[in-house]
Amino acid sequence: MNTFAWPWAFLALVPWCWAAWRLFRRARGTAIPFPLTRLLPQSRSWRQRLSVLPPVLFLAGLLPGIVALARPRTEYSRFNESRDAIAIEMSIDVSGSMLALDFAGANNLRTRLDVVKETFRDFVEKRPNDLIGFVSFGGYATTRCPLTPDHDALLSVLDETQVPGWDGEPVSNEETLTAIGDGLAMACARLEAASNVVSRVVILLTDGVNNFGLVSPEQATRIAREKNIKVYTIGIGSRGRVAFLTKDRSGQPRVVGGAVGDFDEKALQTIARETGGVYFNVRSEKQMEEALADIDRLEKTKIDTAVYRRYDEHFEPWLLASLLCLVAALLLAGVNRRTLV
């Protein structure tokens, strides 16, 4: 139903009518009778021709402005909107080996974790309609951010995530290990609470092997399969000796050399295969971007939802018409060096 939010705005038509009457009455009253009109010049300059337009445009511009002030609208409008209906839990390894510099180079000082956070940020920003959460795991799994549509808050948490001990806080040896099973099981537990979604997905990223934790990767895989959760696994890093970023006693970043083991590719392939996901082997920053781009393309589930609004506002075109007329009146008045009144 079409209504006006502020119908009392039409009271402005009373002074508008009075102003129009005064304007055109004055124009007629100021004419001078002159019988010998044939003796007057017949041509009129362009300034004379345009002189009548500014007051007319000014009055004409006020009319749609009054309508816009009354705020025409449609009450309780309804429309369908297509949305992604997916809950995604990011489960990211933050063990000590994520400080390796093999993705961006030792001179760049961007660790594996830095590259992962940057590419996951791009992934999240491309999926504004999804519920996305974040679990990190080293020796223990931690829920960093619950499933949320507030991606700004999620990305803020992601940006602040570091390898345990990097901020100078003392850590136990266990915290620098890798509990892949715990990280996956924690992500599945968080996804179980998601409602009104068509698909539940875990993106599991690690650069190591499961060497700690209460839940084995096999047990976590069974949990994901039973709960119908699809797991995309990403194994990252290069083999052999690489550079690592550490801190010296004064807290300044320092690059050291060290050996790093390879991730458990077979276990990651098994997790992905048994849950209906896909495994990605990532050895560079570019491959990391490509892996998340592939996941973004694979996980597109659209549903049409009915969205109700209390009102649909229609004042914008009226306001635009008013502004155009008033601006034209001001410009023409300036050209003719006249005032609007």
Coordinates of N, CA and C in Angstrom, one line a residue, residues 91 162 217:
S91 N 40.1 -23.7 10.2 CA 41.0 -24.3 11.2 C 42.4 -24.2 10.7
Q162 N 48.8 -15.0 16.3 CA 50.3 -15.2 16.2 C 50.6 -16.6 16.7
P217 N 43.5 -37.7 14.0 CA 42.9 -37.3 12.7 C 41.8 -38.3 12.2

